[in-house]
Structures are given as structure tokens and as C-alpha cells.
Amino acid sequence: MKSSQPFLDVHKQGIRVRPLARTDLPAVMELEYLGHSHPWPESTFLDCFKPNYRLWAAERGEELIGYAVVTYMVDEAHLLNICVSPHVRGQGIGRWLLRHLIAVAVADGMDQLILEVRVSNDAAAQLYLSEGFSEIGRRAGYYPDGAAREDALVMALRFT
Ligand SMILES: CC(C)(COP(=O)(O)OP(=O)(O)OC[C@H]1O[C@@H](n2cnc3c(N)ncnc32)[C@H](O)[C@@H]1OP(=O)(O)O)[C@@H](O)C(=O)NCCC(=O)NCCS
């Protein structure tokens, strides 16, 4: 992982990551619809406010510009959702969110982080690969894709 390399001057840009709150959900839903072809309904986010989940918000001033949802199962963390506002993509915010949630998962005693990503989602796959993830499998037809289905790459980053 390239975690020692600088990637975003968060102080200059006034950006911070903090736990996501239920009161963020209206702003989350706006980004969710902009960011995903098959957005989660709000009820799915609400179901994630449980002790074995970590929900993160990236904000600039009062504006929500990204979020991530992770669940813990025994010693394995699973990244369920990560999204950055289309207006601020390509500025290192996704990488910063990812590194934040990884650092917390390590501190929480997790052994690895796994995730699924659409095979067509080059931006996300490149981000994960550049952070040291490797492809460990493929789930055929995992995602809806109009009337068809799209495969998922399964990726993992081992912490130990
Ligand atoms: C994936 C996502 C979170 C990345 O957020 P971001 O803030 O734009 O990403 P960053 O600026 O931190 O970029 C980190 C790396 O991702 C990769 N990347 C980002 N955008 C890319 C693009 N359009 N094409 C190819 N690679 C890209 C690059 O490797 C980049 O590193 P570099 O800038 O050194 O080249 C964002 O594109 C997004 O919200 N997408 C919609 C939701 C989504 O697909 N989530 C992932 C589901 S698995």
C-alpha cells in the first residue's frame, strides 16, 4: 500500500472524514443517485447503523462530498459502498476515504478488507489496485445491468 505518499492536502482544502449520521441521509441519497447506476434505497443505509458497521462521511465545510460503508464479519471487513460527489472526483478524496476506513479497520483488529466491483468500473478498480488490493475472484452476474447482469471482481487487501 502506498500509504506513506501524500495524496491530498486535507487541511488546505478544509476536508475532513467523520462518522456518518442518520441526519446525513438526505445528502447521501443525492450522491447515491448521482454515483450509482443501481442506487441503494435509504432503507439499506438505515439498516447499516449497527455496531458491526462503520459509516464514514467526507465533508468540505458543511457539504457532504463522499461517504463509505463497511461491515465487519468476525475478522473480515467488507466495503459495501464508497462514493464521491461527481463534482470533486479525481482530487484524491476517494483514496483518502479508503485509507481512512482501512486504518480504522486495522485498528479494530480486522485481518483483511474485501469488496466487489463491477468489471466495467475502471476508476474504482484502479483505485483499489493502486492501494494494494488484488483480485481474488469473480462473481458471475452479481450486479443488475438493465435487463442483463454484470460480473463483479472480488478484491482483497490483507492487513497481516
Ligand atoms: C471510485 C470513486 C470513489 C473514486 O473517487 P475519486 O475521489 O474520484 O478518486 P481519487 O481522486 O482518490 O482517485 C484515486 C485513484 O482512482 C483511480 N481513478 C479515479 N478516477 C479514475 C478514472 N476516471 N479513470 C481511471 N482511474 C481513475 C486512479 O487510480 C486514481 O489515482 P491517480 O489520481 O493517482 O491516478 C469515484 O469515482 C466514485 O464515487 N464513483 C462512483 C461510485 C463507485 O463506483 N464506487 C465504487 C463502487 S465499488
mmCIF file of C-alpha atoms in Angstrom, residues 13-144:
data_model
loop_
_atom_site.group_PDB
_atom_site.id
_atom_site.type_symbol
_atom_site.label_atom_id
_atom_site.label_comp_id
_atom_site.label_asym_id
_atom_site.label_seq_id
_atom_site.Cartn_x
_atom_site.Cartn_y
_atom_site.Cartn_z
ATOM 1 C CA GLN A 13 -8.930 22.055 1.216
ATOM 2 C CA GLY A 14 -10.819 22.065 4.538
ATOM 3 C CA ILE A 15 -11.933 18.463 4.068
ATOM 4 C CA ARG A 16 -12.483 16.036 6.924
ATOM 5 C CA VAL A 17 -13.736 12.497 7.434
ATOM 6 C CA ARG A 18 -16.101 11.838 10.313
ATOM 7 C CA PRO A 19 -18.687 9.168 11.203
ATOM 8 C CA LEU A 20 -21.793 9.352 9.043
ATOM 9 C CA ALA A 21 -25.026 10.202 10.888
ATOM 10 C CA ARG A 22 -28.646 9.416 10.082
ATOM 11 C CA THR A 23 -29.137 13.160 9.549
ATOM 12 C CA ASP A 24 -26.692 12.924 6.596
ATOM 13 C CA LEU A 25 -29.003 10.593 4.695
ATOM 14 C CA PRO A 26 -30.782 13.213 2.549
ATOM 15 C CA ALA A 27 -27.368 14.386 1.248
ATOM 16 C CA VAL A 28 -26.148 10.782 0.951
ATOM 17 C CA MET A 29 -29.159 9.858 -1.163
ATOM 18 C CA GLU A 30 -28.481 12.739 -3.573
ATOM 19 C CA LEU A 31 -24.917 11.493 -4.120
ATOM 20 C CA GLU A 32 -26.031 7.865 -4.208
ATOM 21 C CA TYR A 33 -28.359 8.575 -7.147
ATOM 22 C CA LEU A 34 -25.633 10.533 -8.944
ATOM 23 C CA GLY A 35 -22.941 7.924 -8.269
ATOM 24 C CA HIS A 36 -24.510 4.529 -8.887
ATOM 25 C CA SER A 37 -26.496 3.067 -11.751
ATOM 26 C CA HIS A 38 -28.421 0.977 -9.193
ATOM 27 C CA PRO A 39 -28.506 3.128 -6.049
ATOM 28 C CA TRP A 40 -29.229 1.751 -2.607
ATOM 29 C CA PRO A 41 -32.591 2.790 -1.169
ATOM 30 C CA GLU A 42 -32.416 4.852 2.011
ATOM 31 C CA SER A 43 -33.677 1.836 3.987
ATOM 32 C CA THR A 44 -30.449 -0.025 3.151
ATOM 33 C CA PHE A 45 -28.365 2.791 4.625
ATOM 34 C CA LEU A 46 -30.608 2.851 7.696
ATOM 35 C CA ASP A 47 -30.026 -0.890 8.178
ATOM 36 C CA CYS A 48 -26.282 -0.214 8.401
ATOM 37 C CA PHE A 49 -26.429 1.830 11.604
ATOM 38 C CA LYS A 50 -25.416 -1.189 13.688
ATOM 39 C CA PRO A 51 -22.407 -1.940 15.896
ATOM 40 C CA ASN A 52 -20.632 -4.130 13.304
ATOM 41 C CA TYR A 53 -20.766 -1.401 10.658
ATOM 42 C CA ARG A 54 -18.592 1.665 10.124
ATOM 43 C CA LEU A 55 -20.117 4.512 8.149
ATOM 44 C CA TRP A 56 -17.946 7.461 7.100
ATOM 45 C CA ALA A 57 -18.675 10.901 5.714
ATOM 46 C CA ALA A 58 -16.222 13.147 3.870
ATOM 47 C CA GLU A 59 -17.219 16.773 4.083
ATOM 48 C CA ARG A 60 -15.933 20.120 2.960
ATOM 49 C CA GLY A 61 -17.331 22.788 5.230
ATOM 50 C CA GLU A 62 -20.949 21.777 5.663
ATOM 51 C CA GLU A 63 -21.133 19.941 2.331
ATOM 52 C CA LEU A 64 -21.144 16.147 2.160
ATOM 53 C CA ILE A 65 -18.779 15.214 -0.668
ATOM 54 C CA GLY A 66 -18.404 11.476 -0.112
ATOM 55 C CA TYR A 67 -19.226 8.517 2.078
ATOM 56 C CA ALA A 68 -18.309 4.910 2.682
ATOM 57 C CA VAL A 69 -19.958 1.935 4.380
ATOM 58 C CA VAL A 70 -18.022 -1.003 5.809
ATOM 59 C CA THR A 71 -19.256 -4.045 7.688
ATOM 60 C CA TYR A 72 -17.216 -6.320 9.930
ATOM 61 C CA MET A 73 -17.737 -10.091 9.981
ATOM 62 C CA VAL A 74 -15.510 -11.780 12.576
ATOM 63 C CA ASP A 75 -12.031 -10.674 11.401
ATOM 64 C CA GLU A 76 -13.003 -9.586 7.885
ATOM 65 C CA ALA A 77 -14.039 -6.096 6.822
ATOM 66 C CA HIS A 78 -16.246 -5.761 3.744
ATOM 67 C CA LEU A 79 -16.500 -2.485 1.848
ATOM 68 C CA LEU A 80 -20.154 -2.243 0.829
ATOM 69 C CA ASN A 81 -20.290 1.246 -0.628
ATOM 70 C CA ILE A 82 -17.954 4.122 -1.392
ATOM 71 C CA CYS A 83 -18.929 7.180 -3.357
ATOM 72 C CA VAL A 84 -17.522 10.633 -4.060
ATOM 73 C CA SER A 85 -19.524 13.543 -5.453
ATOM 74 C CA PRO A 86 -19.063 13.777 -9.244
ATOM 75 C CA HIS A 87 -18.121 17.464 -8.769
ATOM 76 C CA VAL A 88 -14.987 16.650 -6.773
ATOM 77 C CA ARG A 89 -13.784 13.364 -8.262
ATOM 78 C CA GLY A 90 -10.174 12.936 -9.304
ATOM 79 C CA GLN A 91 -8.885 15.025 -6.385
ATOM 80 C CA GLY A 92 -7.794 12.215 -4.074
ATOM 81 C CA ILE A 93 -10.916 12.150 -1.906
ATOM 82 C CA GLY A 94 -11.851 8.543 -2.724
ATOM 83 C CA ARG A 95 -8.317 7.418 -1.919
ATOM 84 C CA TRP A 96 -8.357 9.380 1.315
ATOM 85 C CA LEU A 97 -11.719 7.863 2.383
ATOM 86 C CA LEU A 98 -10.432 4.392 1.515
ATOM 87 C CA ARG A 99 -7.241 4.874 3.516
ATOM 88 C CA HIS A 100 -9.236 6.199 6.440
ATOM 89 C CA LEU A 101 -11.584 3.226 6.561
ATOM 90 C CA ILE A 102 -8.640 0.833 6.177
ATOM 91 C CA ALA A 103 -6.773 2.487 9.059
ATOM 92 C CA VAL A 104 -9.833 2.155 11.293
ATOM 93 C CA ALA A 105 -10.412 -1.474 10.218
ATOM 94 C CA VAL A 106 -6.787 -2.278 11.117
ATOM 95 C CA ALA A 107 -7.210 -0.533 14.486
ATOM 96 C CA ASP A 108 -10.431 -2.515 15.007
ATOM 97 C CA GLY A 109 -8.466 -5.771 14.608
ATOM 98 C CA MET A 110 -9.642 -6.807 11.133
ATOM 99 C CA ASP A 111 -7.331 -9.086 9.106
ATOM 100 C CA GLN A 112 -8.420 -8.054 5.640
ATOM 101 C CA LEU A 113 -10.774 -5.884 3.607
ATOM 102 C CA ILE A 114 -12.736 -7.400 0.757
ATOM 103 C CA LEU A 115 -15.029 -5.779 -1.795
ATOM 104 C CA GLU A 116 -16.873 -6.346 -5.039
ATOM 105 C CA VAL A 117 -16.580 -4.002 -8.010
ATOM 106 C CA ARG A 118 -18.301 -4.074 -11.392
ATOM 107 C CA VAL A 119 -15.950 -5.344 -14.085
ATOM 108 C CA SER A 120 -16.730 -2.151 -16.047
ATOM 109 C CA ASN A 121 -15.826 0.175 -13.150
ATOM 110 C CA ASP A 122 -12.260 1.052 -14.158
ATOM 111 C CA ALA A 123 -11.981 4.105 -11.891
ATOM 112 C CA ALA A 124 -12.779 2.138 -8.740
ATOM 113 C CA ALA A 125 -10.737 -0.927 -9.759
ATOM 114 C CA GLN A 126 -7.705 1.276 -10.484
ATOM 115 C CA LEU A 127 -8.071 2.926 -7.097
ATOM 116 C CA TYR A 128 -8.176 -0.442 -5.310
ATOM 117 C CA LEU A 129 -5.266 -1.892 -7.294
ATOM 118 C CA SER A 130 -3.158 1.189 -6.598
ATOM 119 C CA GLU A 131 -3.818 0.743 -2.879
ATOM 120 C CA GLY A 132 -2.516 -2.828 -2.958
ATOM 121 C CA PHE A 133 -5.716 -4.843 -3.424
ATOM 122 C CA SER A 134 -5.554 -7.988 -5.528
ATOM 123 C CA GLU A 135 -8.267 -9.729 -7.477
ATOM 124 C CA ILE A 136 -9.234 -12.928 -5.665
ATOM 125 C CA GLY A 137 -12.212 -13.993 -7.746
ATOM 126 C CA ARG A 138 -15.199 -13.103 -9.825
ATOM 127 C CA ARG A 139 -18.911 -13.378 -9.081
ATOM 128 C CA ALA A 140 -20.838 -14.066 -12.289
ATOM 129 C CA GLY A 141 -23.923 -11.898 -12.786
ATOM 130 C CA TYR A 142 -23.539 -10.286 -9.350
ATOM 131 C CA TYR A 143 -24.853 -6.848 -10.358
ATOM 132 C CA PRO A 144 -28.059 -5.828 -12.137
#
